[in-house]
GROMACS .gro file of C-alpha atoms in nm:
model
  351
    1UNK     CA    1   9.277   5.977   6.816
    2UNK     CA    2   9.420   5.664   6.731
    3UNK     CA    3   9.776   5.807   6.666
    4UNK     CA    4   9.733   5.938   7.060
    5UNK     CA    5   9.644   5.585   7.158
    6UNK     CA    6   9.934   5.407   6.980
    7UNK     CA    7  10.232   5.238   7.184
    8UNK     CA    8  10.544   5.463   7.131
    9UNK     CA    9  10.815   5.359   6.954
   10UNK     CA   10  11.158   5.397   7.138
   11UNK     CA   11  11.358   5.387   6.837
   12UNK     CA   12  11.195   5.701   6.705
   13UNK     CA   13  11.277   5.902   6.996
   14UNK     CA   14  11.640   5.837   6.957
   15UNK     CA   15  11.658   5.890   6.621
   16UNK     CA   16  11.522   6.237   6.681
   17UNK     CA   17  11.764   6.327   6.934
   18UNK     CA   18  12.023   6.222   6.710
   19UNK     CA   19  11.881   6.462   6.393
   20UNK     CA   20  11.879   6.727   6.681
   21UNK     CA   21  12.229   6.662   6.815
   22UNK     CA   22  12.374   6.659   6.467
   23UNK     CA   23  12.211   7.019   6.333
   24UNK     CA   24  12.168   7.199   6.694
   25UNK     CA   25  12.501   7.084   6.848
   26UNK     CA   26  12.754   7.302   6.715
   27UNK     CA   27  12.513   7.636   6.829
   28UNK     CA   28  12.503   7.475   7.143
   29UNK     CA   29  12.847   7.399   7.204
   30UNK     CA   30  12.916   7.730   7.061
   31UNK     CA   31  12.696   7.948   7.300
   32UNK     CA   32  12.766   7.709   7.545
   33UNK     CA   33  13.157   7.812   7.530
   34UNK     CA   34  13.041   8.181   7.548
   35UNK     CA   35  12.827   8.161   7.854
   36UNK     CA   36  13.124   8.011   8.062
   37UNK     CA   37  13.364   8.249   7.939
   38UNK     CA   38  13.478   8.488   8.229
   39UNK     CA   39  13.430   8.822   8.028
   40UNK     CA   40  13.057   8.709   7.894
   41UNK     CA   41  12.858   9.009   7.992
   42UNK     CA   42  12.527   8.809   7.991
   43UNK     CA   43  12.682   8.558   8.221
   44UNK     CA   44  12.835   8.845   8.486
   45UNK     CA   45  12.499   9.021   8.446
   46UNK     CA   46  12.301   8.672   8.576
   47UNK     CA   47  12.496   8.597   8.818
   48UNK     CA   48  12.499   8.971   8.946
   49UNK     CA   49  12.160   8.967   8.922
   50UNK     CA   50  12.143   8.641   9.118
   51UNK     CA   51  12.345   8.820   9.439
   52UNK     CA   52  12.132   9.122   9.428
   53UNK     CA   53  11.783   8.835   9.464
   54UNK     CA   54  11.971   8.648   9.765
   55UNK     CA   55  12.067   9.006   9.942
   56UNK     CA   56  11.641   9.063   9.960
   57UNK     CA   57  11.623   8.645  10.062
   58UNK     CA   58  11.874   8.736  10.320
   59UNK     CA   59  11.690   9.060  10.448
   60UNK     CA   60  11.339   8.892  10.418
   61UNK     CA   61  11.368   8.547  10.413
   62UNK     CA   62  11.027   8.408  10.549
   63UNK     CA   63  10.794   8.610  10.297
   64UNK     CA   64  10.994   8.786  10.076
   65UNK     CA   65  11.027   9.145   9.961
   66UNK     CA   66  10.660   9.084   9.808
   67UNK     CA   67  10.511   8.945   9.494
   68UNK     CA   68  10.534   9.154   9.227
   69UNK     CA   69  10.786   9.411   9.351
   70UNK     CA   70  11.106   9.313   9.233
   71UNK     CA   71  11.135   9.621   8.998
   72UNK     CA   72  11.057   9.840   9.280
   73UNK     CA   73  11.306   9.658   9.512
   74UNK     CA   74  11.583   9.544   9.303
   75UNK     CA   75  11.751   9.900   9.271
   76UNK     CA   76  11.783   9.913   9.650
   77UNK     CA   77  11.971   9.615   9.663
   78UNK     CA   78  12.158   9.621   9.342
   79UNK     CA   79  12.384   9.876   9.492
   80UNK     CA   80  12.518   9.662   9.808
   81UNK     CA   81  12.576   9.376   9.529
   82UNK     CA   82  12.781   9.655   9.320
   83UNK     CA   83  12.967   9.825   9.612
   84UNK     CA   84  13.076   9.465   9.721
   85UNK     CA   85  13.185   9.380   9.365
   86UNK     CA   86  13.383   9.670   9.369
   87UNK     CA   87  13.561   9.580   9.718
   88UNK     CA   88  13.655   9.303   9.523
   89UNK     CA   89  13.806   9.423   9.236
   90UNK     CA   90  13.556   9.321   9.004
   91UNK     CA   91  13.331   9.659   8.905
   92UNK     CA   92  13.006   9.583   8.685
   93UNK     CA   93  12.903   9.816   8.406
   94UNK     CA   94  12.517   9.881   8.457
   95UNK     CA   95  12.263   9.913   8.175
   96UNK     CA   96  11.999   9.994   8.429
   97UNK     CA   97  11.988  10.016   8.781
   98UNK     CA   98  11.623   9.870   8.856
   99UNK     CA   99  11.520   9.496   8.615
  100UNK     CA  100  11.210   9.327   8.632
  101UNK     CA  101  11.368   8.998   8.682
  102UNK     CA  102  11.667   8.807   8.775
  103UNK     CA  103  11.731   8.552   8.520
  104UNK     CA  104  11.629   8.255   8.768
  105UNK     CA  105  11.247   8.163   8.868
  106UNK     CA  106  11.343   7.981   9.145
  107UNK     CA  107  11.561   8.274   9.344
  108UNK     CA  108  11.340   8.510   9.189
  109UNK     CA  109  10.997   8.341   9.383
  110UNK     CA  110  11.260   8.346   9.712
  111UNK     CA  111  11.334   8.665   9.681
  112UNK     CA  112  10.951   8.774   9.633
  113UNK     CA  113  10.764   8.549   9.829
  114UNK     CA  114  11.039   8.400  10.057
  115UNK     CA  115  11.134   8.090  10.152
  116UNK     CA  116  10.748   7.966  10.230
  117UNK     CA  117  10.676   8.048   9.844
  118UNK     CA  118  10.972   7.880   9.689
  119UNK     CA  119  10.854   7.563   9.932
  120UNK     CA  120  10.529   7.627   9.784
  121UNK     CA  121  10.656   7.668   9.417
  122UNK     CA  122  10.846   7.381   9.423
  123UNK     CA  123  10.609   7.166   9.594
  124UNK     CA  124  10.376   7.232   9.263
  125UNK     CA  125  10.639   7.144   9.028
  126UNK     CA  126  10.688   6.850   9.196
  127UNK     CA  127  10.334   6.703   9.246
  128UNK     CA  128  10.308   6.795   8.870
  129UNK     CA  129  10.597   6.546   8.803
  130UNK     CA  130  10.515   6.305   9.001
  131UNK     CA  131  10.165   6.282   8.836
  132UNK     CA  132  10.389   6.308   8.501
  133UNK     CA  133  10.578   6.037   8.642
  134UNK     CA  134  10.231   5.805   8.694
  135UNK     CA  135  10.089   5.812   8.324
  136UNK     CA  136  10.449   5.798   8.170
  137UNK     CA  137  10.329   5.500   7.944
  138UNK     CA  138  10.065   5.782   7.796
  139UNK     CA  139  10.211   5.967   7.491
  140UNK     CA  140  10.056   6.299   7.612
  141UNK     CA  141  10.182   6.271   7.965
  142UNK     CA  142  10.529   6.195   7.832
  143UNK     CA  143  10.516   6.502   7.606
  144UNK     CA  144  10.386   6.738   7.861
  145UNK     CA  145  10.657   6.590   8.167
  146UNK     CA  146  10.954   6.698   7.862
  147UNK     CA  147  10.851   7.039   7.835
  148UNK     CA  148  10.778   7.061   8.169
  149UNK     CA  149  11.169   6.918   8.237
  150UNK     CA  150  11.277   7.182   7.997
  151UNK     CA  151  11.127   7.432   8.142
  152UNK     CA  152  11.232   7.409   8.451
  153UNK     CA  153  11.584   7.346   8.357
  154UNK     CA  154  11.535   7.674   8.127
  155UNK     CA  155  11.481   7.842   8.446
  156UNK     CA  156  11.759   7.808   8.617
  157UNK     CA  157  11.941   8.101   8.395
  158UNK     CA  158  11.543   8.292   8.251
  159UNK     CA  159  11.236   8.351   8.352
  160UNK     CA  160  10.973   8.130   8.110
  161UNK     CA  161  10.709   8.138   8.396
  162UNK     CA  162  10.688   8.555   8.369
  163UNK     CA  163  10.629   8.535   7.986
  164UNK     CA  164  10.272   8.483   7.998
  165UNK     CA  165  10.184   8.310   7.720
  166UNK     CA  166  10.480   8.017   7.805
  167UNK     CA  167  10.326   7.978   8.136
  168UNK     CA  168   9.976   7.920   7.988
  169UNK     CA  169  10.148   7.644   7.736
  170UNK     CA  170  10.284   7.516   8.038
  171UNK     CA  171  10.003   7.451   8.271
  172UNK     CA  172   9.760   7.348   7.981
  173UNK     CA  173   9.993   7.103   7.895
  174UNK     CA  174   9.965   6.944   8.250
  175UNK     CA  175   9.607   6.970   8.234
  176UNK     CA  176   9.579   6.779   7.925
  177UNK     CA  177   9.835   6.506   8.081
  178UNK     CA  178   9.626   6.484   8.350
  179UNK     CA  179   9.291   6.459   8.147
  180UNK     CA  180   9.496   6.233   7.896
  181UNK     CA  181   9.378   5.935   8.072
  182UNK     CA  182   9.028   5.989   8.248
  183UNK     CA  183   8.855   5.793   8.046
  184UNK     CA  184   8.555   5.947   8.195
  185UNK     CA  185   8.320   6.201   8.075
  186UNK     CA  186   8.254   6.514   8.283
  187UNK     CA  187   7.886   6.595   8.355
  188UNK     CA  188   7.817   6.919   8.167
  189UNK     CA  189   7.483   7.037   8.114
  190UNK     CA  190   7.407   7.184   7.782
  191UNK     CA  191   7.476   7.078   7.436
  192UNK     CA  192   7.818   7.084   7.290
  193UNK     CA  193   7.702   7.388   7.051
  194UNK     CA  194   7.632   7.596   7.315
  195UNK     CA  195   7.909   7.503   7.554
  196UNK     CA  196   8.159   7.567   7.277
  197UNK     CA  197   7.985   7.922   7.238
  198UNK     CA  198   8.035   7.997   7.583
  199UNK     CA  199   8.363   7.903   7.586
  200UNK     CA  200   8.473   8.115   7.325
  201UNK     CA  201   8.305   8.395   7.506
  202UNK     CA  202   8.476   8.325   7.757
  203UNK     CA  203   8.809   8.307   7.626
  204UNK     CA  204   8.707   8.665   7.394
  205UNK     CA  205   8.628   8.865   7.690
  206UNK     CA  206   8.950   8.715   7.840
  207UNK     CA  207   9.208   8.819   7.575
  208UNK     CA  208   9.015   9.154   7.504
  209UNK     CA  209   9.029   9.226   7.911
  210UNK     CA  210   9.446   9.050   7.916
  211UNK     CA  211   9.567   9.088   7.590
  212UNK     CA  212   9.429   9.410   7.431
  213UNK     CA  213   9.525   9.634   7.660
  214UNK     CA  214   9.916   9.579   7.678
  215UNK     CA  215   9.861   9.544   7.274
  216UNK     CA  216   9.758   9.827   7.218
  217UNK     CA  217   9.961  10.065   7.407
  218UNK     CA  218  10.237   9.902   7.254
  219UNK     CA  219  10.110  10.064   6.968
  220UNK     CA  220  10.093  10.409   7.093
  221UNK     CA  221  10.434  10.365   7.247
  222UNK     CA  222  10.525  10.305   6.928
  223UNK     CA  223  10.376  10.625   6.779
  224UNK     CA  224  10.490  10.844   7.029
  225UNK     CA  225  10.840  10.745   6.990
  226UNK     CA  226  10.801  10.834   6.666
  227UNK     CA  227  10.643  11.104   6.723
  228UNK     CA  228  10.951  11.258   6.915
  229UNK     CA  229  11.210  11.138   6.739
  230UNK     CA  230  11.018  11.450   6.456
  231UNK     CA  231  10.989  11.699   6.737
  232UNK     CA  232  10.618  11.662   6.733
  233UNK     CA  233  10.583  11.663   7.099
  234UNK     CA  234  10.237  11.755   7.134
  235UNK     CA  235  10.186  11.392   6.980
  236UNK     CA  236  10.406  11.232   7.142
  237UNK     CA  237  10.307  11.342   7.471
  238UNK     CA  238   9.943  11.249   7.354
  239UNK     CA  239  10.023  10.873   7.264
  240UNK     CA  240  10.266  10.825   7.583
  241UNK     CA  241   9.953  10.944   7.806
  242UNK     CA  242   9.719  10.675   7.604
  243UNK     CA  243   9.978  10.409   7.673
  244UNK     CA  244   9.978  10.461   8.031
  245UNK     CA  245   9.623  10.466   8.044
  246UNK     CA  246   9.575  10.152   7.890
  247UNK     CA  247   9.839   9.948   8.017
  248UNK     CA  248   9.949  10.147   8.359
  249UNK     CA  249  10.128   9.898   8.541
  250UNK     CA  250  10.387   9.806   8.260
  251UNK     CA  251  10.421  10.202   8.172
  252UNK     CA  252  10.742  10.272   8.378
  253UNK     CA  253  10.937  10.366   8.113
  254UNK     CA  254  10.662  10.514   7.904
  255UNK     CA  255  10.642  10.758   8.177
  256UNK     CA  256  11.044  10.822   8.208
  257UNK     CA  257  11.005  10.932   7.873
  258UNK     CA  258  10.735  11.106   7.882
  259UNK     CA  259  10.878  11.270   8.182
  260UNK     CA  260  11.207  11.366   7.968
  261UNK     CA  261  11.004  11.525   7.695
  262UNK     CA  262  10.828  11.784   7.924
  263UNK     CA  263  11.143  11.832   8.122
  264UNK     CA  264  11.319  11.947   7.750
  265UNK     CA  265  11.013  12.167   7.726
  266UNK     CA  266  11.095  12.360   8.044
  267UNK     CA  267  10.734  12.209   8.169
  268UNK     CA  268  10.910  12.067   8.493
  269UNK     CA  269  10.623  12.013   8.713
  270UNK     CA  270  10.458  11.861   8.476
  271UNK     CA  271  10.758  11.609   8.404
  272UNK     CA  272  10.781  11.558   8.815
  273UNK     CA  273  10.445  11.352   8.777
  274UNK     CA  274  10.514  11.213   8.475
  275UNK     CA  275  10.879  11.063   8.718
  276UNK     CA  276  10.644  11.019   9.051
  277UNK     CA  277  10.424  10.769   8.812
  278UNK     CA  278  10.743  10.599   8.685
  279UNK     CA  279  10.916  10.552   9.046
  280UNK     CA  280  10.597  10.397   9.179
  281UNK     CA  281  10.627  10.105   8.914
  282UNK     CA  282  11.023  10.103   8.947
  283UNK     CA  283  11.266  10.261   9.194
  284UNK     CA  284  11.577  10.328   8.991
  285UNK     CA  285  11.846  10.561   8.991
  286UNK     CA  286  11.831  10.761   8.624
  287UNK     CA  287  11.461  10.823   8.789
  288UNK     CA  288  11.584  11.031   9.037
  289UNK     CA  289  11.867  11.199   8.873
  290UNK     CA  290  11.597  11.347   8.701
  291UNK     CA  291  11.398  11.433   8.920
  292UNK     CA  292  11.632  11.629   9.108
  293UNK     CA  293  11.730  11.803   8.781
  294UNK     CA  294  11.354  11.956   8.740
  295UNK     CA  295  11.350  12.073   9.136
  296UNK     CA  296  11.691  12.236   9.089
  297UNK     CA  297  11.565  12.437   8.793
  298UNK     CA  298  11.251  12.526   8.961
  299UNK     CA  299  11.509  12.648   9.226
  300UNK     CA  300  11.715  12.839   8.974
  301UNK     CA  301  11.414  13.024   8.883
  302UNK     CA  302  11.282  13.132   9.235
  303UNK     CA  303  11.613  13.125   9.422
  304UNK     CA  304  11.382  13.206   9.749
  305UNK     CA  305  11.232  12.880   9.705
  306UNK     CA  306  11.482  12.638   9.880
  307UNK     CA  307  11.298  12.310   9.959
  308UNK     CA  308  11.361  12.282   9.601
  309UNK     CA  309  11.726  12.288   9.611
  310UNK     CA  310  11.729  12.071   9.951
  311UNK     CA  311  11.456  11.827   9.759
  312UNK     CA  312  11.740  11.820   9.474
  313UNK     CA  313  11.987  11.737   9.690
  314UNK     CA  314  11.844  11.505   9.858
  315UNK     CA  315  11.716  11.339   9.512
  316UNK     CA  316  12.037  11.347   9.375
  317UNK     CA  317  12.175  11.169   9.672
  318UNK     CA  318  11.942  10.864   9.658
  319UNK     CA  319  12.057  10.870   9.279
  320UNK     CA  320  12.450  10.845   9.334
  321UNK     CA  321  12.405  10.606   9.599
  322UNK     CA  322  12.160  10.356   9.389
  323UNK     CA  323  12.421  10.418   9.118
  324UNK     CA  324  12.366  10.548   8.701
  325UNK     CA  325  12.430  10.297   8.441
  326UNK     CA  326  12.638  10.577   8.239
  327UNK     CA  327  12.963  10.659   8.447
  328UNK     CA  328  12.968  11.047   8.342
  329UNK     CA  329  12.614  11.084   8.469
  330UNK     CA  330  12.724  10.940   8.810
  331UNK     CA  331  13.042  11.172   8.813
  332UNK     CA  332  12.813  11.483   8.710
  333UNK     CA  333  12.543  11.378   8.967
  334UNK     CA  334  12.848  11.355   9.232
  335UNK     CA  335  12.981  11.692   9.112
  336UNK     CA  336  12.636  11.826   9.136
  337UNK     CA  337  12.610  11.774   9.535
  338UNK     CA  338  12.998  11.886   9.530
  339UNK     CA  339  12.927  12.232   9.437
  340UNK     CA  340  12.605  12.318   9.618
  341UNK     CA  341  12.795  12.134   9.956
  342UNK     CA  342  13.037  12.389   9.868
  343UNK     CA  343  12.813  12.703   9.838
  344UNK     CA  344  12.607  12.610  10.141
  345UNK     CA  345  12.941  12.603  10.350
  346UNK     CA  346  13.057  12.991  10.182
  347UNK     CA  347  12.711  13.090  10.293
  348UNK     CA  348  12.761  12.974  10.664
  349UNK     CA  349  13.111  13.089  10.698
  350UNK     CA  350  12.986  13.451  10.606
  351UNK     CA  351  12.992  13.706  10.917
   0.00000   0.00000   0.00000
């Protein structure tokens, strides 16, 4: 580790941002251009997305809406953000009415955890740079307190800390700054053979229990979508059902799917748990537009039954107000409670 030990030399820093400037510049001046251009659609979508986190700050600002429910949340407040840009003059095209983040890890923690856990976030990053901050004469520290910068500036318009294998770079990093120095050895019983066997045990059981799972069902979400784009439906409904088993709490749109496929097979009870499943793990609007299209056809086939027509309406309701990405869905959706508001007033003006 003598390399690690050396003095750094100044010079070479600068001559690397130079080499960086010169073949990284013009992309970044480029995309740069783009993301401050009023019509960028990435840039309206942040900054949409941005209004729609402070609206659940606003409603919940000590703890938050809770950790870990944005996707569940965000559909029920995207739709004050959307009515208000419409007010305005300024109407958003959706591409989804529910997202599992907001392009910013600091408003994101607000609107999660409140304003306690963004004090609490940013007190980490900042005892983490000011330890940074103490060994910057040490190589590694300097290193680590760069990426750690970057990050954190990165975050300001992404979401690095919810990719999970950034976040692990991340805080290793630190620990190795923090280690970087210690000249002292920690007191571990054991040989190094057998602490280096435990470790990768460890670490094995780990990714198997972390990794695998998510891995895998990736792979039968992959087969099942090819499955129905053959027609084979009876495999595809078989790999979507292996997905969610595996990997349950990132199967929200497995089970949309999976919900559409029985509902084109006529199975529509059967595609109402497939949607209850999905609007558990995310509360959006095309979720209960179709929902409301399986209890209406149950209701076209036993016209006596109708709590399924009321549960439609009432469905389709929730749907038009939390708003469809596709504007000829909402219009159908709004035509949809139209008509029946029609027929239930013929019936009640009848003698």
């Amino acid at each position: 580790f003598q390399i690690a030990n050396r003095k750094p030399d100044p010079r070479a820093g600068v001559a690397a941002a130079v080499v960086l400037l010169i073949l990284l510049g013009p992309r970044v001046a480029g995309r740069a251009r783009a993301m401050l251009s009023p019509a960028e659609s990435s840039r309206v979508e942040r900054i949409f997305k941005w209004e729609t986190a402070l609206e659940m700050v606003r409603d919940h600002p000590v703890l938050g809406v809770g950790l870990g429910t944005l996707k569940t949340q965000f559909a029920t407040y995207q739709w004050k953000v959307r009515d208000r840009w419409m007010a305005e003059g300024h109407p958003i095209a959706l591409r989804g009415t529910s997202e599992s983040n907001v392009h910013n890890e600091y408003l994101q923690t607000a609107a999660q955890t409140g304003l306690l856990g963004l004090a609490a976030f940013l007190w980490v990053w900042a005892a983490a740079l000011t330890m940074i901050w103490r060994r910057r004469a040490e190589p590694l520290a300097a290193a680590a307190g760069a990426g750690v910068v970057g990050v954190l500036v990165y975050s300001v318009t992404n979401f690095p800390l919810q990719i999970e294998p950034t976040a692990c770079w991340v805080f290793l990093s630190l620990g190795l700054a923090e280690r970087g120095g210690d000249e002292r050895e920690a007191s571990v019983p054991g040989s190094p053979h057998s602490r280096a066997i435990v470790c990768l045990l460890v670490a094995s059981a780990a990714a198997w229990w972390v990794v695998m799972p998510p891995f895998l069902a990736e792979i039968h979400r992959h087969r099942a979508g090819e499955a129905a784009a053959a027609g084979d439906w009876m495999n595809a409904e078989r790999e979507s059902r292996q997905a969610i088993a595996l990997c349950r709490e990132r199967s929200e749109k497995t089970a949309f799917d999976l919900g559409e496929m029985l509902r084109r097979q006529g199975r529509w009870e059967d595609a109402l748990d497939a949607y209850r499943l999905s609007i558990r793990l995310r509360n959006y609007g095309e979720v209960y537009n179709s929902m409301a299209n399986c209890w209406f056809m149950l209701w076209t086939r036993d016209r006596a039954r109708l709590e399924c027509r009321d549960e439609a309406v009432r469905l389709w309701r929730v749907a038009a107000r939390l708003g469809l990405p596709r504007p000829e869905d909402q219009a159908a959706v709004e035509q949809n409670l139209r008509v029946i508001d029609r027929q239930a007033r013929q019936v009640l003006s009848r003698p």
